[in-house]
Amino acid sequence: MNVRETKQMAQHWVELNHGQWPGLRAAHLVGGITTMADDAPFPGHKDVDMHLVFDDDSPILRADGPFPTIMEVEYQGLLIEAGLKPLGEYRSAEAVLANPEIAHHLTLDSVLYDPSDLLRELQEPVRRGFARRQWVLARVDHERNGLQGALDMLPMARSMGGAGGELNILGYSTTFIGAALAVAALKPPRIGSRHFLHVRESLANHDRLDLYDEILAILGLAGATPERAERFLHEATEAFDLAVEVRRAPHPFQHKLHRHLRPYFVDACQSMLDEGHHREALGWITPYFIATSDVIAADGPADEQPRFARRYARFLADLGFDTAEKRAAKWERAHWMYQRCFALADDIIARHPAIEG
């Protein structure tokens, strides 16, 4: 399918289901599809991201334990990830302009479902205010606060997941770096399987690939070889296939652990490997390796747990997360890197010719 057909199918899915979603007010596309040309092919391993906007008191917004509620479905071969959002986040143009998850997408033709014109009435003031300095700074602050929120989860992650929990938070923290750099340049935040390639592009545009090298080094990806990335992809794929069958306990990454999302993981990584981006592929392998290892340790067959545990220990050691001393050194470097990346974002805003006021 091309992008236009993909959008039409996503819209049809919303129209088909809205009657069974209490309190649904609107729906719109987010993510990479919003900036793709309509005639471009839409890769089969990518998912379509959207927001479903509900009344604040809708029961569908209730989180699944401590984790956000996200719909992950397959519709006629199309992978859909729908974030469930409260109406309060769309209460005014000002609320939207300060939110990088929403703002850029409402400057585009992204609306899928809007019976009360909630989104359409927001679009024009959001378009007018999008490049104003106060709102660009607000969106970067949103990412700065998001980073702090992720770091605040470190004690819980460490107590629940040990070294893997620390690695998970450290990897997750880089999504706020990438988002802040994109926001500062008046671009949408981009995450997902090609996250590290997006970060590399942002830093290359500002002649700061030294910071990208630092990110890779901190995460243990800098010295990866294609052979190691291939091996870890094979092992993580086997773990994924088992984890989606046996998972019972909640997990922070559970929204990605569905059988129909296998291509989103495996094919996306293989595509990067084929393109020569083995370090970036290993970056996307990492959260899957951690999550599936956790699931198998909790819910997997007793006779299989030791084999997967040995693989997991080797994986953590390979990335340099096997001792407390190594992890402490990585965190020290990470805090230095965070400061410089956000300073770069501030500098981009200060110099950007399209930013007003």
mmCIF file of C-alpha atoms in Angstrom:
data_model
loop_
_atom_site.group_PDB
_atom_site.id
_atom_site.type_symbol
_atom_site.label_atom_id
_atom_site.label_comp_id
_atom_site.label_asym_id
_atom_site.label_seq_id
_atom_site.Cartn_x
_atom_site.Cartn_y
_atom_site.Cartn_z
ATOM 1 C CA MET A 1 0.000 0.000 0.000
ATOM 2 C CA ASN A 2 1.027 3.576 -0.431
ATOM 3 C CA VAL A 3 0.679 6.163 2.320
ATOM 4 C CA ARG A 4 -2.676 7.479 1.067
ATOM 5 C CA GLU A 5 -4.192 3.983 1.124
ATOM 6 C CA THR A 6 -2.695 3.342 4.547
ATOM 7 C CA LYS A 7 -4.305 6.497 5.942
ATOM 8 C CA GLN A 8 -7.652 5.506 4.450
ATOM 9 C CA MET A 9 -7.429 2.075 6.041
ATOM 10 C CA ALA A 10 -6.537 3.600 9.431
ATOM 11 C CA GLN A 11 -9.545 5.918 9.141
ATOM 12 C CA HIS A 12 -11.782 3.000 8.292
ATOM 13 C CA TRP A 13 -10.579 1.139 11.384
ATOM 14 C CA VAL A 14 -11.549 4.084 13.604
ATOM 15 C CA GLU A 15 -14.947 4.447 11.933
ATOM 16 C CA LEU A 16 -15.549 0.722 12.288
ATOM 17 C CA ASN A 17 -14.825 0.724 16.019
ATOM 18 C CA HIS A 18 -15.785 4.126 17.424
ATOM 19 C CA GLY A 19 -19.207 2.927 18.510
ATOM 20 C CA GLN A 20 -17.705 0.513 21.026
ATOM 21 C CA TRP A 21 -15.315 3.062 22.559
ATOM 22 C CA PRO A 22 -17.165 5.050 25.245
ATOM 23 C CA GLY A 23 -16.371 8.720 25.256
ATOM 24 C CA LEU A 24 -14.357 8.867 22.020
ATOM 25 C CA ARG A 25 -14.204 12.493 20.868
ATOM 26 C CA ALA A 26 -11.624 12.510 18.075
ATOM 27 C CA ALA A 27 -8.758 10.680 16.428
ATOM 28 C CA HIS A 28 -5.714 11.854 14.492
ATOM 29 C CA LEU A 29 -2.502 10.473 13.058
ATOM 30 C CA VAL A 30 0.853 11.018 14.714
ATOM 31 C CA GLY A 31 4.332 9.728 13.973
ATOM 32 C CA GLY A 32 6.219 9.402 10.732
ATOM 33 C CA ILE A 33 3.242 8.830 8.459
ATOM 34 C CA THR A 34 2.119 12.454 8.897
ATOM 35 C CA THR A 35 5.172 13.731 6.986
ATOM 36 C CA MET A 36 5.317 11.047 4.276
ATOM 37 C CA ALA A 37 4.190 11.768 0.705
ATOM 38 C CA ASP A 38 0.815 10.213 -0.091
ATOM 39 C CA ASP A 39 2.215 8.346 -3.092
ATOM 40 C CA ALA A 40 5.173 6.880 -1.158
ATOM 41 C CA PRO A 41 5.042 3.172 -0.324
ATOM 42 C CA PHE A 42 4.297 2.431 3.316
ATOM 43 C CA PRO A 43 6.686 -0.257 4.645
ATOM 44 C CA GLY A 44 4.922 -3.396 5.805
ATOM 45 C CA HIS A 45 6.949 -3.634 9.021
ATOM 46 C CA LYS A 46 6.045 -0.110 10.171
ATOM 47 C CA ASP A 47 3.027 0.643 12.297
ATOM 48 C CA VAL A 48 0.562 3.504 11.983
ATOM 49 C CA ASP A 49 0.568 5.706 15.061
ATOM 50 C CA MET A 50 -2.487 7.644 16.122
ATOM 51 C CA HIS A 51 -4.094 9.291 19.126
ATOM 52 C CA LEU A 52 -7.628 8.439 20.203
ATOM 53 C CA VAL A 53 -9.013 11.312 22.285
ATOM 54 C CA PHE A 54 -11.531 10.424 24.998
ATOM 55 C CA ASP A 55 -13.576 12.302 27.556
ATOM 56 C CA ASP A 56 -11.502 12.609 30.707
ATOM 57 C CA ASP A 57 -13.807 10.273 32.636
ATOM 58 C CA SER A 58 -14.009 7.551 29.967
ATOM 59 C CA PRO A 59 -13.369 4.104 31.499
ATOM 60 C CA ILE A 60 -11.198 3.201 28.527
ATOM 61 C CA LEU A 61 -8.497 5.571 29.805
ATOM 62 C CA ARG A 62 -7.878 3.506 32.919
ATOM 63 C CA ALA A 63 -4.272 2.376 32.852
ATOM 64 C CA ASP A 64 -3.285 -1.272 32.824
ATOM 65 C CA GLY A 65 -1.635 -1.333 36.241
ATOM 66 C CA PRO A 66 1.223 1.179 36.349
ATOM 67 C CA PHE A 67 1.579 1.257 32.559
ATOM 68 C CA PRO A 68 -0.118 3.544 30.011
ATOM 69 C CA THR A 69 -3.014 2.182 28.012
ATOM 70 C CA ILE A 70 -2.058 1.645 24.374
ATOM 71 C CA MET A 71 -4.008 -0.247 21.743
ATOM 72 C CA GLU A 72 -1.836 -2.459 19.541
ATOM 73 C CA VAL A 73 -3.879 -4.158 16.832
ATOM 74 C CA GLU A 74 -3.580 -5.634 13.374
ATOM 75 C CA TYR A 75 -6.281 -4.593 10.928
ATOM 76 C CA GLN A 76 -6.261 -6.294 7.523
ATOM 77 C CA GLY A 77 -2.488 -6.627 7.702
ATOM 78 C CA LEU A 78 -1.947 -3.050 8.910
ATOM 79 C CA LEU A 79 -0.179 -2.588 12.260
ATOM 80 C CA ILE A 80 -1.830 0.118 14.345
ATOM 81 C CA GLU A 81 -0.624 1.656 17.603
ATOM 82 C CA ALA A 82 -3.205 3.935 19.175
ATOM 83 C CA GLY A 83 -2.289 6.039 22.184
ATOM 84 C CA LEU A 84 -5.324 6.812 24.339
ATOM 85 C CA LYS A 85 -5.389 10.480 25.337
ATOM 86 C CA PRO A 86 -7.651 12.458 27.673
ATOM 87 C CA LEU A 87 -9.609 15.375 26.313
ATOM 88 C CA GLY A 88 -7.816 17.642 28.779
ATOM 89 C CA GLU A 89 -4.663 17.508 26.660
ATOM 90 C CA TYR A 90 -6.684 19.138 23.847
ATOM 91 C CA ARG A 91 -8.512 21.665 26.013
ATOM 92 C CA SER A 92 -7.009 24.691 24.217
ATOM 93 C CA ALA A 93 -4.588 25.697 21.494
ATOM 94 C CA GLU A 94 -2.140 26.693 24.212
ATOM 95 C CA ALA A 95 -2.238 23.218 25.765
ATOM 96 C CA VAL A 96 -1.568 21.670 22.361
ATOM 97 C CA LEU A 97 1.196 24.125 21.443
ATOM 98 C CA ALA A 98 3.125 23.172 24.583
ATOM 99 C CA ASN A 99 2.849 19.453 23.859
ATOM 100 C CA PRO A 100 5.356 18.041 21.328
ATOM 101 C CA GLU A 101 3.409 14.774 21.065
ATOM 102 C CA ILE A 102 0.497 16.654 19.548
ATOM 103 C CA ALA A 103 1.437 20.105 18.237
ATOM 104 C CA HIS A 104 3.250 19.341 14.988
ATOM 105 C CA HIS A 105 0.658 16.797 13.909
ATOM 106 C CA LEU A 106 -2.179 19.306 14.206
ATOM 107 C CA THR A 107 -0.378 21.628 11.792
ATOM 108 C CA LEU A 108 -0.825 18.898 9.161
ATOM 109 C CA ASP A 109 -3.735 17.065 7.552
ATOM 110 C CA SER A 110 -3.806 14.376 10.245
ATOM 111 C CA VAL A 111 -7.467 14.192 11.307
ATOM 112 C CA LEU A 112 -9.151 10.778 11.105
ATOM 113 C CA TYR A 113 -12.332 11.301 13.149
ATOM 114 C CA ASP A 114 -13.682 14.610 14.436
ATOM 115 C CA PRO A 115 -17.484 14.698 14.612
ATOM 116 C CA SER A 116 -17.601 17.790 16.852
ATOM 117 C CA ASP A 117 -14.795 19.685 15.023
ATOM 118 C CA LEU A 118 -12.663 19.582 18.174
ATOM 119 C CA LEU A 119 -9.430 19.126 16.209
ATOM 120 C CA ARG A 120 -10.329 21.294 13.241
ATOM 121 C CA GLU A 121 -11.023 24.255 15.513
ATOM 122 C CA LEU A 122 -7.595 23.801 17.100
ATOM 123 C CA GLN A 123 -5.667 23.476 13.868
ATOM 124 C CA GLU A 124 -5.605 27.095 12.719
ATOM 125 C CA PRO A 125 -4.431 28.647 16.038
ATOM 126 C CA VAL A 126 -1.897 25.823 16.416
ATOM 127 C CA ARG A 127 -0.548 26.498 12.923
ATOM 128 C CA ARG A 128 -0.265 30.219 13.677
ATOM 129 C CA GLY A 129 1.517 29.708 16.986
ATOM 130 C CA PHE A 130 3.664 26.689 16.185
ATOM 131 C CA ALA A 131 6.879 28.585 15.374
ATOM 132 C CA ARG A 132 6.598 31.166 18.158
ATOM 133 C CA ARG A 133 9.552 31.032 20.476
ATOM 134 C CA GLN A 134 7.525 30.707 23.678
ATOM 135 C CA TRP A 135 5.872 27.520 22.401
ATOM 136 C CA VAL A 136 9.043 26.006 20.970
ATOM 137 C CA LEU A 137 10.715 26.560 24.339
ATOM 138 C CA ALA A 138 7.670 25.082 26.079
ATOM 139 C CA ARG A 139 7.868 21.958 23.940
ATOM 140 C CA VAL A 140 11.571 21.523 24.657
ATOM 141 C CA ASP A 141 10.798 21.954 28.367
ATOM 142 C CA HIS A 142 8.188 19.221 27.970
ATOM 143 C CA GLU A 143 10.956 16.894 26.775
ATOM 144 C CA ARG A 144 13.291 18.068 29.540
ATOM 145 C CA ASN A 145 10.612 17.253 32.109
ATOM 146 C CA GLY A 146 10.001 13.920 30.392
ATOM 147 C CA LEU A 147 13.671 13.064 30.743
ATOM 148 C CA GLN A 148 13.564 13.882 34.436
ATOM 149 C CA GLY A 149 10.479 11.729 34.826
ATOM 150 C CA ALA A 150 12.304 8.822 33.197
ATOM 151 C CA LEU A 151 15.303 9.293 35.471
ATOM 152 C CA ASP A 152 12.988 9.376 38.485
ATOM 153 C CA MET A 153 11.935 5.841 37.549
ATOM 154 C CA LEU A 154 15.500 4.573 37.892
ATOM 155 C CA PRO A 155 15.249 3.329 41.503
ATOM 156 C CA MET A 156 12.130 1.319 40.674
ATOM 157 C CA ALA A 157 13.672 -0.025 37.465
ATOM 158 C CA ARG A 158 16.843 -0.974 39.302
ATOM 159 C CA SER A 159 14.960 -2.783 42.067
ATOM 160 C CA MET A 160 12.674 -4.635 39.650
ATOM 161 C CA GLY A 161 15.024 -5.312 36.741
ATOM 162 C CA GLY A 162 18.561 -4.981 38.042
ATOM 163 C CA ALA A 163 21.160 -4.188 35.389
ATOM 164 C CA GLY A 164 18.589 -4.646 32.624
ATOM 165 C CA GLY A 165 16.290 -2.147 34.314
ATOM 166 C CA GLU A 166 19.090 0.422 34.344
ATOM 167 C CA LEU A 167 19.858 -0.219 30.681
ATOM 168 C CA ASN A 168 16.172 0.145 29.844
ATOM 169 C CA ILE A 169 15.939 3.551 31.503
ATOM 170 C CA LEU A 170 19.188 4.700 29.929
ATOM 171 C CA GLY A 171 18.010 3.711 26.462
ATOM 172 C CA TYR A 172 14.576 5.231 27.062
ATOM 173 C CA SER A 173 16.175 8.482 28.177
ATOM 174 C CA THR A 174 17.664 9.000 24.721
ATOM 175 C CA THR A 175 14.177 9.326 23.234
ATOM 176 C CA PHE A 176 13.829 12.665 25.024
ATOM 177 C CA ILE A 177 17.157 13.808 23.608
ATOM 178 C CA GLY A 178 16.064 12.977 20.072
ATOM 179 C CA ALA A 179 12.688 14.608 20.600
ATOM 180 C CA ALA A 180 14.163 17.826 22.025
ATOM 181 C CA LEU A 181 16.517 18.221 19.066
ATOM 182 C CA ALA A 182 13.672 17.657 16.605
ATOM 183 C CA VAL A 183 11.351 20.055 18.419
ATOM 184 C CA ALA A 184 14.016 22.770 18.489
ATOM 185 C CA ALA A 185 14.317 22.463 14.708
ATOM 186 C CA LEU A 186 10.503 22.727 14.264
ATOM 187 C CA LYS A 187 10.263 19.048 13.345
ATOM 188 C CA PRO A 188 8.113 16.322 14.908
ATOM 189 C CA PRO A 189 9.607 13.990 17.513
ATOM 190 C CA ARG A 190 10.385 10.609 15.942
ATOM 191 C CA ILE A 191 10.890 7.408 17.889
ATOM 192 C CA GLY A 192 10.357 3.740 17.050
ATOM 193 C CA SER A 193 12.703 1.301 15.393
ATOM 194 C CA ARG A 194 14.849 3.916 13.616
ATOM 195 C CA HIS A 195 15.156 6.144 16.662
ATOM 196 C CA PHE A 196 18.945 6.173 16.731
ATOM 197 C CA LEU A 197 19.147 6.983 13.022
ATOM 198 C CA HIS A 198 16.867 9.960 13.648
ATOM 199 C CA VAL A 199 19.083 11.131 16.516
ATOM 200 C CA ARG A 200 22.158 10.728 14.313
ATOM 201 C CA GLU A 201 20.547 12.809 11.569
ATOM 202 C CA SER A 202 19.649 15.593 14.007
ATOM 203 C CA LEU A 203 23.152 15.752 15.463
ATOM 204 C CA ALA A 204 24.807 15.528 12.031
ATOM 205 C CA ASN A 205 22.727 18.506 10.868
ATOM 206 C CA HIS A 206 24.409 20.563 13.595
ATOM 207 C CA ASP A 207 27.898 19.097 13.264
ATOM 208 C CA ARG A 208 27.694 17.341 16.628
ATOM 209 C CA LEU A 209 28.256 13.714 15.771
ATOM 210 C CA ASP A 210 30.610 13.667 18.752
ATOM 211 C CA LEU A 211 27.488 13.608 20.916
ATOM 212 C CA TYR A 212 26.072 10.740 18.888
ATOM 213 C CA ASP A 213 29.286 8.788 19.391
ATOM 214 C CA GLU A 214 28.949 9.459 23.111
ATOM 215 C CA ILE A 215 25.372 8.129 23.178
ATOM 216 C CA LEU A 216 26.435 4.939 21.428
ATOM 217 C CA ALA A 217 29.384 4.510 23.761
ATOM 218 C CA ILE A 218 27.260 4.950 26.879
ATOM 219 C CA LEU A 219 24.765 2.336 25.676
ATOM 220 C CA GLY A 220 27.509 -0.110 24.720
ATOM 221 C CA LEU A 221 26.674 0.074 21.022
ATOM 222 C CA ALA A 222 29.790 1.839 19.734
ATOM 223 C CA GLY A 223 31.934 -1.277 19.337
ATOM 224 C CA ALA A 224 29.203 -3.545 17.966
ATOM 225 C CA THR A 225 29.952 -5.553 14.849
ATOM 226 C CA PRO A 226 27.437 -6.716 12.243
ATOM 227 C CA GLU A 227 28.051 -10.297 13.359
ATOM 228 C CA ARG A 228 27.256 -9.529 16.998
ATOM 229 C CA ALA A 229 24.119 -7.619 16.048
ATOM 230 C CA GLU A 230 22.978 -10.530 13.853
ATOM 231 C CA ARG A 231 23.583 -13.009 16.665
ATOM 232 C CA PHE A 232 21.716 -10.947 19.213
ATOM 233 C CA LEU A 233 18.831 -10.443 16.773
ATOM 234 C CA HIS A 234 18.583 -14.209 16.327
ATOM 235 C CA GLU A 235 18.581 -14.780 20.092
ATOM 236 C CA ALA A 236 16.103 -11.971 20.774
ATOM 237 C CA THR A 237 13.794 -13.273 18.045
ATOM 238 C CA GLU A 238 13.723 -16.714 19.642
ATOM 239 C CA ALA A 239 13.022 -15.084 23.011
ATOM 240 C CA PHE A 240 10.277 -12.918 21.489
ATOM 241 C CA ASP A 241 8.498 -15.933 20.014
ATOM 242 C CA LEU A 242 8.509 -17.659 23.380
ATOM 243 C CA ALA A 243 7.643 -14.553 25.431
ATOM 244 C CA VAL A 244 4.498 -13.714 23.469
ATOM 245 C CA GLU A 245 3.236 -17.225 24.172
ATOM 246 C CA VAL A 246 3.951 -17.386 27.897
ATOM 247 C CA ARG A 247 3.603 -13.811 29.231
ATOM 248 C CA ARG A 248 1.237 -13.488 32.169
ATOM 249 C CA ALA A 249 2.749 -10.822 34.442
ATOM 250 C CA PRO A 250 2.505 -7.121 33.448
ATOM 251 C CA HIS A 251 5.601 -5.588 31.878
ATOM 252 C CA PRO A 252 6.399 -1.965 30.869
ATOM 253 C CA PHE A 253 7.105 -3.106 27.285
ATOM 254 C CA GLN A 254 4.081 -5.395 27.034
ATOM 255 C CA HIS A 255 2.393 -3.281 24.347
ATOM 256 C CA LYS A 256 5.100 -4.423 21.916
ATOM 257 C CA LEU A 257 4.969 -8.094 22.881
ATOM 258 C CA HIS A 258 2.278 -9.302 20.489
ATOM 259 C CA ARG A 259 2.655 -11.941 17.807
ATOM 260 C CA HIS A 260 1.417 -9.651 15.038
ATOM 261 C CA LEU A 261 4.144 -7.116 15.928
ATOM 262 C CA ARG A 262 6.971 -9.521 15.155
ATOM 263 C CA PRO A 263 7.769 -7.719 11.845
ATOM 264 C CA TYR A 264 7.913 -4.374 13.690
ATOM 265 C CA PHE A 265 10.806 -5.823 15.647
ATOM 266 C CA VAL A 266 12.491 -8.436 13.465
ATOM 267 C CA ASP A 267 11.990 -7.007 9.976
ATOM 268 C CA ALA A 268 12.832 -3.488 11.128
ATOM 269 C CA CYS A 269 16.114 -4.694 12.629
ATOM 270 C CA GLN A 270 16.958 -6.787 9.586
ATOM 271 C CA SER A 271 16.288 -3.797 7.345
ATOM 272 C CA MET A 272 18.772 -1.705 9.314
ATOM 273 C CA LEU A 273 21.324 -4.502 9.223
ATOM 274 C CA ASP A 274 20.917 -4.776 5.457
ATOM 275 C CA GLU A 275 21.513 -1.027 5.187
ATOM 276 C CA GLY A 276 24.718 -1.271 7.223
ATOM 277 C CA HIS A 277 23.284 0.284 10.387
ATOM 278 C CA HIS A 278 24.183 -2.567 12.722
ATOM 279 C CA ARG A 279 24.741 -0.372 15.788
ATOM 280 C CA GLU A 280 21.331 1.233 15.394
ATOM 281 C CA ALA A 281 19.768 -2.182 14.858
ATOM 282 C CA LEU A 282 21.331 -3.351 18.111
ATOM 283 C CA GLY A 283 19.840 -0.304 19.796
ATOM 284 C CA TRP A 284 16.349 -1.487 18.768
ATOM 285 C CA ILE A 285 17.157 -5.085 19.699
ATOM 286 C CA THR A 286 18.044 -3.983 23.234
ATOM 287 C CA PRO A 287 14.567 -3.262 24.703
ATOM 288 C CA TYR A 288 13.252 -6.477 23.175
ATOM 289 C CA PHE A 289 16.126 -8.509 24.593
ATOM 290 C CA ILE A 290 15.490 -7.050 28.038
ATOM 291 C CA ALA A 291 11.689 -7.375 27.976
ATOM 292 C CA THR A 292 11.594 -10.900 26.610
ATOM 293 C CA SER A 293 14.263 -12.045 29.058
ATOM 294 C CA ASP A 294 12.206 -10.595 31.919
ATOM 295 C CA VAL A 295 9.064 -12.336 30.695
ATOM 296 C CA ILE A 296 10.764 -15.711 30.298
ATOM 297 C CA ALA A 297 12.353 -15.416 33.743
ATOM 298 C CA ALA A 298 8.908 -14.766 35.249
ATOM 299 C CA ASP A 299 6.602 -16.938 33.151
ATOM 300 C CA GLY A 300 8.729 -19.157 30.919
ATOM 301 C CA PRO A 301 9.129 -22.935 31.120
ATOM 302 C CA ALA A 302 11.401 -23.913 33.998
ATOM 303 C CA ASP A 303 13.589 -26.076 31.768
ATOM 304 C CA GLU A 304 14.188 -23.171 29.357
ATOM 305 C CA GLN A 305 14.822 -20.398 31.867
ATOM 306 C CA PRO A 306 18.526 -21.187 32.522
ATOM 307 C CA ARG A 307 19.433 -21.057 28.810
ATOM 308 C CA PHE A 308 17.753 -17.711 28.267
ATOM 309 C CA ALA A 309 19.206 -16.367 31.531
ATOM 310 C CA ARG A 310 22.729 -17.218 30.331
ATOM 311 C CA ARG A 311 22.107 -15.429 27.056
ATOM 312 C CA TYR A 312 20.765 -12.389 28.885
ATOM 313 C CA ALA A 313 23.799 -12.235 31.178
ATOM 314 C CA ARG A 314 26.104 -12.428 28.158
ATOM 315 C CA PHE A 315 24.135 -9.682 26.408
ATOM 316 C CA LEU A 316 24.400 -7.331 29.399
ATOM 317 C CA ALA A 317 28.116 -8.037 29.726
ATOM 318 C CA ASP A 318 28.637 -7.372 26.031
ATOM 319 C CA LEU A 319 27.096 -3.921 26.405
ATOM 320 C CA GLY A 320 29.111 -3.199 29.547
ATOM 321 C CA PHE A 321 26.262 -3.369 32.057
ATOM 322 C CA ASP A 322 27.429 -6.389 34.042
ATOM 323 C CA THR A 323 28.932 -4.591 37.055
ATOM 324 C CA ALA A 324 27.764 -1.779 39.321
ATOM 325 C CA GLU A 325 31.012 0.113 38.675
ATOM 326 C CA LYS A 326 30.545 0.075 34.914
ATOM 327 C CA ARG A 327 26.942 1.181 35.204
ATOM 328 C CA ALA A 328 27.824 4.034 37.561
ATOM 329 C CA ALA A 329 30.416 5.286 35.074
ATOM 330 C CA LYS A 330 27.837 5.176 32.300
ATOM 331 C CA TRP A 331 25.387 7.249 34.324
ATOM 332 C CA GLU A 332 28.048 9.856 35.024
ATOM 333 C CA ARG A 333 28.719 10.168 31.299
ATOM 334 C CA ALA A 334 24.991 10.200 30.552
ATOM 335 C CA HIS A 335 24.310 13.235 32.751
ATOM 336 C CA TRP A 336 27.123 15.093 30.970
ATOM 337 C CA MET A 337 25.585 14.117 27.612
ATOM 338 C CA TYR A 338 22.066 15.203 28.630
ATOM 339 C CA GLN A 339 23.313 18.677 29.539
ATOM 340 C CA ARG A 340 25.094 19.150 26.225
ATOM 341 C CA CYS A 341 22.236 17.858 24.107
ATOM 342 C CA PHE A 342 19.719 20.179 25.738
ATOM 343 C CA ALA A 343 22.197 23.067 25.469
ATOM 344 C CA LEU A 344 22.395 22.290 21.768
ATOM 345 C CA ALA A 345 18.587 22.344 21.546
ATOM 346 C CA ASP A 346 18.537 25.774 23.177
ATOM 347 C CA ASP A 347 21.193 26.959 20.731
ATOM 348 C CA ILE A 348 19.217 25.665 17.761
ATOM 349 C CA ILE A 349 16.195 27.654 18.912
ATOM 350 C CA ALA A 350 18.263 30.785 19.381
ATOM 351 C CA ARG A 351 19.622 30.571 15.817
ATOM 352 C CA HIS A 352 16.641 29.156 13.920
ATOM 353 C CA PRO A 353 15.515 31.726 11.297
ATOM 354 C CA ALA A 354 11.892 30.516 11.231
ATOM 355 C CA ILE A 355 11.282 30.831 14.956
ATOM 356 C CA GLU A 356 9.327 33.982 15.708
ATOM 357 C CA GLY A 357 9.416 36.350 18.648
#
